[in-house]
JSON list of C-alpha atoms in Angstrom, two decimals:
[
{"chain": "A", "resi": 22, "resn": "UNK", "atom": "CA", "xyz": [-3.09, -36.09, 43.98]},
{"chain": "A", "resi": 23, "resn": "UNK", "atom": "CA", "xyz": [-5.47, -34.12, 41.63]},
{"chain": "A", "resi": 24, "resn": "UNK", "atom": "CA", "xyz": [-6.90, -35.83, 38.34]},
{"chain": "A", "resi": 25, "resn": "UNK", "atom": "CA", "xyz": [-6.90, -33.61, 35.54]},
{"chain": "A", "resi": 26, "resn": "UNK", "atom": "CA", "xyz": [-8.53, -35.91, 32.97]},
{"chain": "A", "resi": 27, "resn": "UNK", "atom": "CA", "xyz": [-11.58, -33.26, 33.03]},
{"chain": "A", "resi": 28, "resn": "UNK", "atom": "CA", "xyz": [-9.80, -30.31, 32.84]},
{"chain": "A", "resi": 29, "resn": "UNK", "atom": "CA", "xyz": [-11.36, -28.00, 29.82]},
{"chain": "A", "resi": 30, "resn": "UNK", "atom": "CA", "xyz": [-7.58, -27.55, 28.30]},
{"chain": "A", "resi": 31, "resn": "UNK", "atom": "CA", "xyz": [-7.38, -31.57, 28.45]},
{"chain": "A", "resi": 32, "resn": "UNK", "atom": "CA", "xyz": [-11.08, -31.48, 26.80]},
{"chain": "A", "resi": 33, "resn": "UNK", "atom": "CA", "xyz": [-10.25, -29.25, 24.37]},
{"chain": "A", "resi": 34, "resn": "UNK", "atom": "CA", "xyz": [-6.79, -31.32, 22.93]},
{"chain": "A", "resi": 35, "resn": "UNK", "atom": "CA", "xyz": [-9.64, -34.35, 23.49]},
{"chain": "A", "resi": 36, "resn": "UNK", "atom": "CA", "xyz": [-11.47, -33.01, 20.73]},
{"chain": "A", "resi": 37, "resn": "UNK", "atom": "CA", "xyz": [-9.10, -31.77, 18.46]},
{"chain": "A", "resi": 38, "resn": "UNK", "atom": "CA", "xyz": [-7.47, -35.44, 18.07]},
{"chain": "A", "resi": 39, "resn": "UNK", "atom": "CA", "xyz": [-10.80, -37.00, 17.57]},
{"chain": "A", "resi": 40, "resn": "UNK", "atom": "CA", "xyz": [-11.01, -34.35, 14.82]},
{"chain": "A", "resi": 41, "resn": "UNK", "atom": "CA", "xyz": [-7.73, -34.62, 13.39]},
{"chain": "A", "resi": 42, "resn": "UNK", "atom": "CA", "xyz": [-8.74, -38.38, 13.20]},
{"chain": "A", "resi": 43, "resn": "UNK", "atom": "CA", "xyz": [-11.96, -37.91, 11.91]},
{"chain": "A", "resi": 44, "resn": "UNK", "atom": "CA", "xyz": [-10.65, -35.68, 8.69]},
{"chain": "A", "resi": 45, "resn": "UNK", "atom": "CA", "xyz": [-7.54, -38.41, 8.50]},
{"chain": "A", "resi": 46, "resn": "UNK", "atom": "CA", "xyz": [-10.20, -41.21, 8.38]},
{"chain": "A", "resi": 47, "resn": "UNK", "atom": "CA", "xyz": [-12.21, -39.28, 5.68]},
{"chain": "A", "resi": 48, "resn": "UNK", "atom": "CA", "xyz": [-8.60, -38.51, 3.53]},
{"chain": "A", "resi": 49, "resn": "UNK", "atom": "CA", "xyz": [-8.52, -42.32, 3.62]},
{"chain": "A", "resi": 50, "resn": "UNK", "atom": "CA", "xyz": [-11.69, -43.06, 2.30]},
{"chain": "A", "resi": 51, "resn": "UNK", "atom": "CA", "xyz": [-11.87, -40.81, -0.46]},
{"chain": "A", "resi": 52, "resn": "UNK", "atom": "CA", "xyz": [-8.04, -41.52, -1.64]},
{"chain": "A", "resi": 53, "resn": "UNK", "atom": "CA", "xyz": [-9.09, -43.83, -4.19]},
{"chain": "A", "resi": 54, "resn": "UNK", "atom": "CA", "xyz": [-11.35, -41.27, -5.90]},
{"chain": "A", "resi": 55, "resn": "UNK", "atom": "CA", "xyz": [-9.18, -38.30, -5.39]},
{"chain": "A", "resi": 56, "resn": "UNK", "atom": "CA", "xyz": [-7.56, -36.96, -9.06]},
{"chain": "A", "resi": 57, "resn": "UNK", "atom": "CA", "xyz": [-4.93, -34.13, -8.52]},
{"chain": "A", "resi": 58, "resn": "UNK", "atom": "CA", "xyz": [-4.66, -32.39, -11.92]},
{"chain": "A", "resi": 59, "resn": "UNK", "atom": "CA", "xyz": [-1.76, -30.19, -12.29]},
{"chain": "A", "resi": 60, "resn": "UNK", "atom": "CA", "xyz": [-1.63, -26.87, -15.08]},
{"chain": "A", "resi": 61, "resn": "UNK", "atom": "CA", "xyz": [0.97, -29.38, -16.57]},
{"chain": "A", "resi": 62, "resn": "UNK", "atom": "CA", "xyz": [-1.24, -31.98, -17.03]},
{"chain": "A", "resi": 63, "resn": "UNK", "atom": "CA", "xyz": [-3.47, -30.17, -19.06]},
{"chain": "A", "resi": 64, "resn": "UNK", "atom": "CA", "xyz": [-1.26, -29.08, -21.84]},
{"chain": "A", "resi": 65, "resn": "UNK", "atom": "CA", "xyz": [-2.12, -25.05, -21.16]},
{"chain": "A", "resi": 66, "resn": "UNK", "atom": "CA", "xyz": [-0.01, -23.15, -23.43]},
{"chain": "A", "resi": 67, "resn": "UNK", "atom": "CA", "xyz": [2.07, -20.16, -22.15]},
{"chain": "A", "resi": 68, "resn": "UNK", "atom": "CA", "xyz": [0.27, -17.64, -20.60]},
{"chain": "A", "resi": 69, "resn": "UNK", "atom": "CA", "xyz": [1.03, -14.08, -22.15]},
{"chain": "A", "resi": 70, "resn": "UNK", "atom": "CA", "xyz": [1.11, -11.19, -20.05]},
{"chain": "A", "resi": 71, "resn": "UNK", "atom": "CA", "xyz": [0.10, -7.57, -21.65]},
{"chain": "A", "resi": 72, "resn": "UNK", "atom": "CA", "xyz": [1.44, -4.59, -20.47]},
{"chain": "A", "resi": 73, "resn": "UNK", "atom": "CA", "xyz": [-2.23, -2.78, -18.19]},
{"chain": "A", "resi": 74, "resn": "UNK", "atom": "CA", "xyz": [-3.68, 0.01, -20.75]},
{"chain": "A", "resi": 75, "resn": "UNK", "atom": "CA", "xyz": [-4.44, 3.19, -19.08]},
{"chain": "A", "resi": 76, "resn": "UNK", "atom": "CA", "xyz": [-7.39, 5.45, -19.60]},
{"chain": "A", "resi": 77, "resn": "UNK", "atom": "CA", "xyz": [-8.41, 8.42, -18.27]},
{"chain": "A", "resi": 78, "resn": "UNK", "atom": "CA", "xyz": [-11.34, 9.06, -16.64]},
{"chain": "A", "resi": 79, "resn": "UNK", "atom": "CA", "xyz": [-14.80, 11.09, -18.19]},
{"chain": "A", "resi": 80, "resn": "UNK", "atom": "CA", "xyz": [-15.46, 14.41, -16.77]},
{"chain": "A", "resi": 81, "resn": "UNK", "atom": "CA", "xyz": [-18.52, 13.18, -14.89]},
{"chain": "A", "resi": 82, "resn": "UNK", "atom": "CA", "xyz": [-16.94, 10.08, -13.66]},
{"chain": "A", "resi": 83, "resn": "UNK", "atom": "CA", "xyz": [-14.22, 12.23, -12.53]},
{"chain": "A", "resi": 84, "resn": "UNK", "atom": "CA", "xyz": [-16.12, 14.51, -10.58]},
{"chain": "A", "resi": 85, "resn": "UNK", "atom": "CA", "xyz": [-17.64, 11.11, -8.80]},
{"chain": "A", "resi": 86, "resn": "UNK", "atom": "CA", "xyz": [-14.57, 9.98, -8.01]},
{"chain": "A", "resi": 87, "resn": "UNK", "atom": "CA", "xyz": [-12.81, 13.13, -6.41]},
{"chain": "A", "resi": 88, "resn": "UNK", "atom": "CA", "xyz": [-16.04, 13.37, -4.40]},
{"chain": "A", "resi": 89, "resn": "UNK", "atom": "CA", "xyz": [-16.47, 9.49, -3.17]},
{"chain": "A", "resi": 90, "resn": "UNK", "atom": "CA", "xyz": [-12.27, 10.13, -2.07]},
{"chain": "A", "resi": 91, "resn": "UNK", "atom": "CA", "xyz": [-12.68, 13.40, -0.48]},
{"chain": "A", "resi": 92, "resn": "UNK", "atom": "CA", "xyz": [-15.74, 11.53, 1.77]},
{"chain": "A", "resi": 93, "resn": "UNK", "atom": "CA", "xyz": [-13.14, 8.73, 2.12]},
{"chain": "A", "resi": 94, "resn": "UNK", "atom": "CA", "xyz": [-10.41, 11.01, 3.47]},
{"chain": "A", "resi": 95, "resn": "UNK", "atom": "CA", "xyz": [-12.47, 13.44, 5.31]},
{"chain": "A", "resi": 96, "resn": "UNK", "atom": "CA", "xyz": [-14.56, 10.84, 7.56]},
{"chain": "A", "resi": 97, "resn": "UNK", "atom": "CA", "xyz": [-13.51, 10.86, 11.13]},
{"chain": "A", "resi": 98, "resn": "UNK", "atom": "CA", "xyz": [-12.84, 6.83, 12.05]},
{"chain": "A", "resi": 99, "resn": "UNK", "atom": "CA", "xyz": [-11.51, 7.48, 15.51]},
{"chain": "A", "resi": 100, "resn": "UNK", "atom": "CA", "xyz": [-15.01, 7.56, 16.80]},
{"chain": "A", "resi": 101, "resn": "UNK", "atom": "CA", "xyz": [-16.17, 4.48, 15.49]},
{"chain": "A", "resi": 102, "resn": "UNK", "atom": "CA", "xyz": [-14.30, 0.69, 17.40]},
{"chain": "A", "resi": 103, "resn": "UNK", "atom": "CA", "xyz": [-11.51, -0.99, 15.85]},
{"chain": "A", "resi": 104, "resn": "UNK", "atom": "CA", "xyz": [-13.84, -3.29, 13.86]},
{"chain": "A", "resi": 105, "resn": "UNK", "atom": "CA", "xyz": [-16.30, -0.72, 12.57]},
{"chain": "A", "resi": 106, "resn": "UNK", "atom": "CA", "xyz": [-13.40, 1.15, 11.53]},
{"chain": "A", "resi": 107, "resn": "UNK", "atom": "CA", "xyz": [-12.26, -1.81, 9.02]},
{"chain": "A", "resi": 108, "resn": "UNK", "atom": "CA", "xyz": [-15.94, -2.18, 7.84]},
{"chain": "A", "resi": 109, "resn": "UNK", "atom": "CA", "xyz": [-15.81, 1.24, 7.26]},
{"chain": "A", "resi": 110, "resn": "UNK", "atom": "CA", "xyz": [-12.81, 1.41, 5.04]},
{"chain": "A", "resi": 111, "resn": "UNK", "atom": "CA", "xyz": [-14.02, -1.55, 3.18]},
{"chain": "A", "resi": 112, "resn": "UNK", "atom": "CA", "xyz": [-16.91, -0.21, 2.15]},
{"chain": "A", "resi": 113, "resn": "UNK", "atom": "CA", "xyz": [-15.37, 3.31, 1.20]},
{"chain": "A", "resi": 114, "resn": "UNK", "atom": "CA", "xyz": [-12.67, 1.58, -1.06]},
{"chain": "A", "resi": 115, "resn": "UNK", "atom": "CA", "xyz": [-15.11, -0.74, -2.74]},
{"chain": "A", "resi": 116, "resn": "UNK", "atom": "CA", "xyz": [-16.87, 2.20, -3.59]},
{"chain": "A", "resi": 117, "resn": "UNK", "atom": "CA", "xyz": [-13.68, 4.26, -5.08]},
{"chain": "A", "resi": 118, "resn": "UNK", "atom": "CA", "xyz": [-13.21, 0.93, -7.02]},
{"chain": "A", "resi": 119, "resn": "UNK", "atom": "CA", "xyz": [-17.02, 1.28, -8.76]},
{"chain": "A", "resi": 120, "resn": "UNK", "atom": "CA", "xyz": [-16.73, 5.06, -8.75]},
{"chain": "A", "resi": 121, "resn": "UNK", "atom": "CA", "xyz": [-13.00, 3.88, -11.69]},
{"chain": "A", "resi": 122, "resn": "UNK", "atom": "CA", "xyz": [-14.89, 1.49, -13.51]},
{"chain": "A", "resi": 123, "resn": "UNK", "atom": "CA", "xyz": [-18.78, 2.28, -13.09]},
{"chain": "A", "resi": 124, "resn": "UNK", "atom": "CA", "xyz": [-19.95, 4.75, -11.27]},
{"chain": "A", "resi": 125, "resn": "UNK", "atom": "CA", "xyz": [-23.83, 4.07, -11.36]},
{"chain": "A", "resi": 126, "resn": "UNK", "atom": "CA", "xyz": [-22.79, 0.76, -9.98]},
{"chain": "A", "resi": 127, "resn": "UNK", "atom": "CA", "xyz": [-22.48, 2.46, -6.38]},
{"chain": "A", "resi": 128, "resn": "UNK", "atom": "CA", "xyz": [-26.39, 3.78, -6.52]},
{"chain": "A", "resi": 129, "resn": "UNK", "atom": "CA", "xyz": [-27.69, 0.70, -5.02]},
{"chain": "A", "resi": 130, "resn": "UNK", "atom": "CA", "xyz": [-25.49, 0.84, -1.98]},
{"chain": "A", "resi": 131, "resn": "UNK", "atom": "CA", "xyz": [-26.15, 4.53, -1.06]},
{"chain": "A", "resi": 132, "resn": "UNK", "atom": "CA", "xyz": [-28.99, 6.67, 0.57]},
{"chain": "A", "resi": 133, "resn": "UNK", "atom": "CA", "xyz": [-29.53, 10.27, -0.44]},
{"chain": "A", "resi": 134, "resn": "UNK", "atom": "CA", "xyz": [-29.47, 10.87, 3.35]},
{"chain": "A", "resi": 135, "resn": "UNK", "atom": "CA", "xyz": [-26.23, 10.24, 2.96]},
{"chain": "A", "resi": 136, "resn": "UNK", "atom": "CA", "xyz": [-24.97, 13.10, 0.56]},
{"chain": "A", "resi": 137, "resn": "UNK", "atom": "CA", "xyz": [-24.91, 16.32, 1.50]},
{"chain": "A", "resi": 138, "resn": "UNK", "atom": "CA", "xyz": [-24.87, 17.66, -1.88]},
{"chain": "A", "resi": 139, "resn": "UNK", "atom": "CA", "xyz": [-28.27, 16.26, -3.65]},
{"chain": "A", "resi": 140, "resn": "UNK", "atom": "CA", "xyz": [-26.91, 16.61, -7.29]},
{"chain": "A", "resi": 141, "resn": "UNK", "atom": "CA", "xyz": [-24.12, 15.14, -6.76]},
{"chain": "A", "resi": 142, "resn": "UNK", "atom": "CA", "xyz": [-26.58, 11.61, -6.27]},
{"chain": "A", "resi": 143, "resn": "UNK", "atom": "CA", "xyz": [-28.64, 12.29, -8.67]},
{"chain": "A", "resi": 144, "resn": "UNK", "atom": "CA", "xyz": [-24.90, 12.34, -11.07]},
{"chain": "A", "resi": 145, "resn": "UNK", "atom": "CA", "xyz": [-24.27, 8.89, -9.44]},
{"chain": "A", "resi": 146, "resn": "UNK", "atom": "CA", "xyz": [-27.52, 7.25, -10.04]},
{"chain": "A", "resi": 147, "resn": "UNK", "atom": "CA", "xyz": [-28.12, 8.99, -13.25]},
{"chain": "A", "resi": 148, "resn": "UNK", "atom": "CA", "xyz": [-24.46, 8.53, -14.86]},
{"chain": "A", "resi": 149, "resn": "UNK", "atom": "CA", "xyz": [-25.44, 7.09, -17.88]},
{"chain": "A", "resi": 150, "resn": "UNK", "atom": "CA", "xyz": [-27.71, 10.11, -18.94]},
{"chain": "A", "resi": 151, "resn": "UNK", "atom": "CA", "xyz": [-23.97, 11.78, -18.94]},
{"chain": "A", "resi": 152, "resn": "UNK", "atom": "CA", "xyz": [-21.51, 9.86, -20.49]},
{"chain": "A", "resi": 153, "resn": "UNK", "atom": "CA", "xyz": [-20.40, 6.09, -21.20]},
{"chain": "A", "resi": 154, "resn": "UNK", "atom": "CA", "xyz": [-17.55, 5.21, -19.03]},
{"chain": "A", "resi": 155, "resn": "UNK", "atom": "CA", "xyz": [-14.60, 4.91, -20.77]},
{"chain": "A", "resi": 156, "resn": "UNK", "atom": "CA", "xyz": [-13.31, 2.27, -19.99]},
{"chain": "A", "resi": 157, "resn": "UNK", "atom": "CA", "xyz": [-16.10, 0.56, -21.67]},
{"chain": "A", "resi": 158, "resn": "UNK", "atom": "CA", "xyz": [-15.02, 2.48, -25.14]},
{"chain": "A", "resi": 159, "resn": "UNK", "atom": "CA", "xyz": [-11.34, 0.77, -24.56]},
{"chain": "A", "resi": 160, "resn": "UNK", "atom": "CA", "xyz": [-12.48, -2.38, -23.82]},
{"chain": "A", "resi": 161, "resn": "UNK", "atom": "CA", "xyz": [-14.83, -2.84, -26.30]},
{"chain": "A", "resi": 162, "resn": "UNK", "atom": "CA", "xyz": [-12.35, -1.27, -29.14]},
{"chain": "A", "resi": 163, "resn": "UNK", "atom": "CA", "xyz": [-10.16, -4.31, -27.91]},
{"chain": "A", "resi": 164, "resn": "UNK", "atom": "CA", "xyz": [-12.77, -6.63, -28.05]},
{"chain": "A", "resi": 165, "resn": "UNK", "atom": "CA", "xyz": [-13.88, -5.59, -31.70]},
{"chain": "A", "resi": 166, "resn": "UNK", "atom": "CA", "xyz": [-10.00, -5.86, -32.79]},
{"chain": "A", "resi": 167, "resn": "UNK", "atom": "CA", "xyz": [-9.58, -9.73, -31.28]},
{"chain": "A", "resi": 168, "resn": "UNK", "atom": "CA", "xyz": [-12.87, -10.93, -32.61]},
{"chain": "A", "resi": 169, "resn": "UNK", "atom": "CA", "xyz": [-12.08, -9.64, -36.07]},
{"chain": "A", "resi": 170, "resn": "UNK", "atom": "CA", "xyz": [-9.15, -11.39, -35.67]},
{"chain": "A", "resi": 171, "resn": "UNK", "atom": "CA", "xyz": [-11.14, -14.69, -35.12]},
{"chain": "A", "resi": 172, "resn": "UNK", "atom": "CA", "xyz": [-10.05, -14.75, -31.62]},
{"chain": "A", "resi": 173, "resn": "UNK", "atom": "CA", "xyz": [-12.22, -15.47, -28.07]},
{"chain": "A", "resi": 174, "resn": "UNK", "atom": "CA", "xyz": [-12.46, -13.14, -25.34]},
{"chain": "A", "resi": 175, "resn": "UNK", "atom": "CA", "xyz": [-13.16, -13.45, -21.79]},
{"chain": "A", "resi": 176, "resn": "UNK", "atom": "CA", "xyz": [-13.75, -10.71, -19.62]},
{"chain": "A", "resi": 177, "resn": "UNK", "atom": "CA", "xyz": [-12.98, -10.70, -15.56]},
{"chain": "A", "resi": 178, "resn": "UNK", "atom": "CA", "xyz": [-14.74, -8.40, -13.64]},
{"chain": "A", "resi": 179, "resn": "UNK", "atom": "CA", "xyz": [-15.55, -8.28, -9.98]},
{"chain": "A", "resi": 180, "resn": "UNK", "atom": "CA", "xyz": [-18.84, -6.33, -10.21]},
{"chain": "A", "resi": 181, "resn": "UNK", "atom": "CA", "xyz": [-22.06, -7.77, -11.24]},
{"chain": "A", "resi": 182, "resn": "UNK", "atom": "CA", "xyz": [-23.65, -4.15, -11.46]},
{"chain": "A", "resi": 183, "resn": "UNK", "atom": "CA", "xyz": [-20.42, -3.59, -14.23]},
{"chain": "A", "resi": 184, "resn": "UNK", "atom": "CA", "xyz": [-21.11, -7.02, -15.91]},
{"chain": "A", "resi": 185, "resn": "UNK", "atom": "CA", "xyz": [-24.43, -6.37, -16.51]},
{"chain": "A", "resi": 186, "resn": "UNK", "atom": "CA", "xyz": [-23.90, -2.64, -18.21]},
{"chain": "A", "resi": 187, "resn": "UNK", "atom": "CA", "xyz": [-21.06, -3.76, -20.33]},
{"chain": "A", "resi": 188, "resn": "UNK", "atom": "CA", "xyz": [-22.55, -6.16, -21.79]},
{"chain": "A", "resi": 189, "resn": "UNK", "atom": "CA", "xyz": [-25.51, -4.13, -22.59]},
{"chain": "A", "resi": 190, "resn": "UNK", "atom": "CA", "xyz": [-22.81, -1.64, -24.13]},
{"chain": "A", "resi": 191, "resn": "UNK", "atom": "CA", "xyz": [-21.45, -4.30, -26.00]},
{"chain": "A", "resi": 192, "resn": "UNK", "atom": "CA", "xyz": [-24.76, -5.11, -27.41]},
{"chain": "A", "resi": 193, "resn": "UNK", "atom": "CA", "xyz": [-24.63, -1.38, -28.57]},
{"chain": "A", "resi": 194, "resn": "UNK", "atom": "CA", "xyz": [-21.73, -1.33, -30.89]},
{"chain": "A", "resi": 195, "resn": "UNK", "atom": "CA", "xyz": [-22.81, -4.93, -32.44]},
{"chain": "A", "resi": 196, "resn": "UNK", "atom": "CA", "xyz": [-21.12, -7.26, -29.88]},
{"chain": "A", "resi": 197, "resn": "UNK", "atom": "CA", "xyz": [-22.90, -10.28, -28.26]},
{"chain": "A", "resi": 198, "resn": "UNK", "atom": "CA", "xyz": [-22.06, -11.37, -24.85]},
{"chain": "A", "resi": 199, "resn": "UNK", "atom": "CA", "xyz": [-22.90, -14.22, -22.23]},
{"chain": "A", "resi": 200, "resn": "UNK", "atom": "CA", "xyz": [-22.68, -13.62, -18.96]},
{"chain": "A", "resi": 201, "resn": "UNK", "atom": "CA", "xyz": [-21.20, -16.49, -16.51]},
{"chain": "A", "resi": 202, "resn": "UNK", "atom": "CA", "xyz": [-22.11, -15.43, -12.54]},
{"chain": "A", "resi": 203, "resn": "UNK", "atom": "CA", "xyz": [-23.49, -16.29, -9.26]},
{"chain": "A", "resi": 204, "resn": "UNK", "atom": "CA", "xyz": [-27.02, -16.26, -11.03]},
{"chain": "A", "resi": 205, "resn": "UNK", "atom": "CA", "xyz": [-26.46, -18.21, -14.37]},
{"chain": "A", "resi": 206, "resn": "UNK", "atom": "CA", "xyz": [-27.97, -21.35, -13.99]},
{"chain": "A", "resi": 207, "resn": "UNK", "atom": "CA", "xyz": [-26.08, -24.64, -13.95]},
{"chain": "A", "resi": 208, "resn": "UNK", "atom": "CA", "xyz": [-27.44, -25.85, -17.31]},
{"chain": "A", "resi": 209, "resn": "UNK", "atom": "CA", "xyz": [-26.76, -22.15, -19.06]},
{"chain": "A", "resi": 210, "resn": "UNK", "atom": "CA", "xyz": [-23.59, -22.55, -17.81]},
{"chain": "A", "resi": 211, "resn": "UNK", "atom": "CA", "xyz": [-22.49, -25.75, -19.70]},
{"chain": "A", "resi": 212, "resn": "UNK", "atom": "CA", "xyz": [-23.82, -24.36, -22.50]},
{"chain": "A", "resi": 213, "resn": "UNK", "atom": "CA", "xyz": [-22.53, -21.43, -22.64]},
{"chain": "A", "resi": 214, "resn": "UNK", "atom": "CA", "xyz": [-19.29, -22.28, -22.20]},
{"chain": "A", "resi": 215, "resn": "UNK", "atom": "CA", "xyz": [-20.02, -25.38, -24.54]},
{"chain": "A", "resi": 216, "resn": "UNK", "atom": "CA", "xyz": [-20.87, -22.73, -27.36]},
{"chain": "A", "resi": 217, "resn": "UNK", "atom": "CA", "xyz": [-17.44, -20.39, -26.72]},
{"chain": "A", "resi": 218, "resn": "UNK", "atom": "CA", "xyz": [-15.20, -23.74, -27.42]},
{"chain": "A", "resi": 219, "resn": "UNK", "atom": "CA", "xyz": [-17.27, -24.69, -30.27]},
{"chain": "A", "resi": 220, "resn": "UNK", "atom": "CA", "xyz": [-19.55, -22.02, -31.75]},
{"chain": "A", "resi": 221, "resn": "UNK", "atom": "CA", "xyz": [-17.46, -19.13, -34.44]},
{"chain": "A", "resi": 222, "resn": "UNK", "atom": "CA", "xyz": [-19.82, -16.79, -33.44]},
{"chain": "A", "resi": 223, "resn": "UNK", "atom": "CA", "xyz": [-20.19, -16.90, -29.84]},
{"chain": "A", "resi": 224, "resn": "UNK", "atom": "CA", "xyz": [-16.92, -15.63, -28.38]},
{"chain": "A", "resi": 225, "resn": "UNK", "atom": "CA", "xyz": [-17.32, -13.17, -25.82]},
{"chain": "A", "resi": 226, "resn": "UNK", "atom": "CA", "xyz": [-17.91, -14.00, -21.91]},
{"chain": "A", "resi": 227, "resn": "UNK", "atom": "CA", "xyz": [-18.43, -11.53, -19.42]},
{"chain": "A", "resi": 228, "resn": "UNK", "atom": "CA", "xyz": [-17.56, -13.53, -16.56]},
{"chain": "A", "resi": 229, "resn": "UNK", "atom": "CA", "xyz": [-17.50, -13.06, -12.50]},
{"chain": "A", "resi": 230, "resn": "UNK", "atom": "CA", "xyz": [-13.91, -15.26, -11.05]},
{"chain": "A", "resi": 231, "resn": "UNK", "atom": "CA", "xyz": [-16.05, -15.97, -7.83]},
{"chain": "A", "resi": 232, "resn": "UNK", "atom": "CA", "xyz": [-18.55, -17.72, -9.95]},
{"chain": "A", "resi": 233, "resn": "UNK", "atom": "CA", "xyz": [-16.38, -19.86, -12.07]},
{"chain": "A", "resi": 234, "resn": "UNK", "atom": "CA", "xyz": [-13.84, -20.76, -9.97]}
]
């Protein structure tokens, strides 16, 4: 009769006890230590959820878009694998979704090589020679209208090309904001968000959800 005590199936369960027993020994250990929190916990009042506000788009941002979705729907995937494919996509969408918001945010990820029509890159990487996008102008009318009403404001944005050129917008029309993201430094970070909860006049963040989560 054949042992089977070496057989790479039996191996493999092997090892995934001794690691199921590993993490259970560690869940011990840190038990004592271990604080959940819950939202309830921490007295958060009702959140309040605003209807999205719609803008249009500028001419010139328009233009980008229509072009960055024609390239979108016009590329043939079926020659590239499964996988590529996917990458593909992503990369296409991502930029649709910089082309609504920013469009001069998509100039570091292209080549002119790339474009068959030459102005057409030199609109994307030039945009704001043309025109402020506008949902800037929205956003920062909002802004203005809550901080006159002595309220705080945080801003979510995915984009650190985005948080970077609204703020400097801001800045524009009289509005000071910090930025909290992958490169704020730890000790900024505690005081900047120190200053929001306690400082009148700083209440504006521009802030990444990666990078504060």
């Amino acid at each position: 009769r054949k042992k089977h005590g070496n057989h790479p199936r039996n191996r493999n369960i092997q090892k995934s006890k001794k690691k199921i027993n590993s993490i259970n020994k560690l869940m011990y250990n840190i038990d004592p230590y271990y604080i959940r929190i819950t939202k309830k916990s921490l007295n958060l009042p009702e959140p309040i959820f605003n209807a999205p506000i719609s803008v249009d788009m500028g001419s010139y941002q328009r233009s980008i878009y229509n072009f960055i979705e024609q390239d979108f729907l016009n590329t043939d995937y079926d020659k590239f694998d499964e996988e590529l494919q996917l990458e593909l996509k992503k990369a296409k969408l991502i930029r649709l979704m910089q082309a609504l918001t920013n469009p001069l945010a998509i100039c570091k990820s292209i080549r002119k090589e790339e474009f068959n029509n030459s102005q057409m890159y030199d609109l994307i990487c030039n945009y704001e020679d043309y025109e402020i996008p506008i949902k800037y102008k929205e956003a920062g009318q909002l802004i203005n209208s809550l901080i006159n009403e002595n309220g705080k404001v945080i801003v979510w944005t995915q984009f650190v090309h985005n948080m970077i050129g609204f703020k400097k917008y801001l800045k524009k029309i009289n509005i000071k904001a910090e930025l909290l993201y992958g490169e704020t430094k730890n000790s900024d970070r505690e005081t900047i968000i120190n200053e929001f909860h306690n400082n009148f006049n700083k209440n504006v963040i521009i802030a990444n959800p990666a990078a504060v989560a």
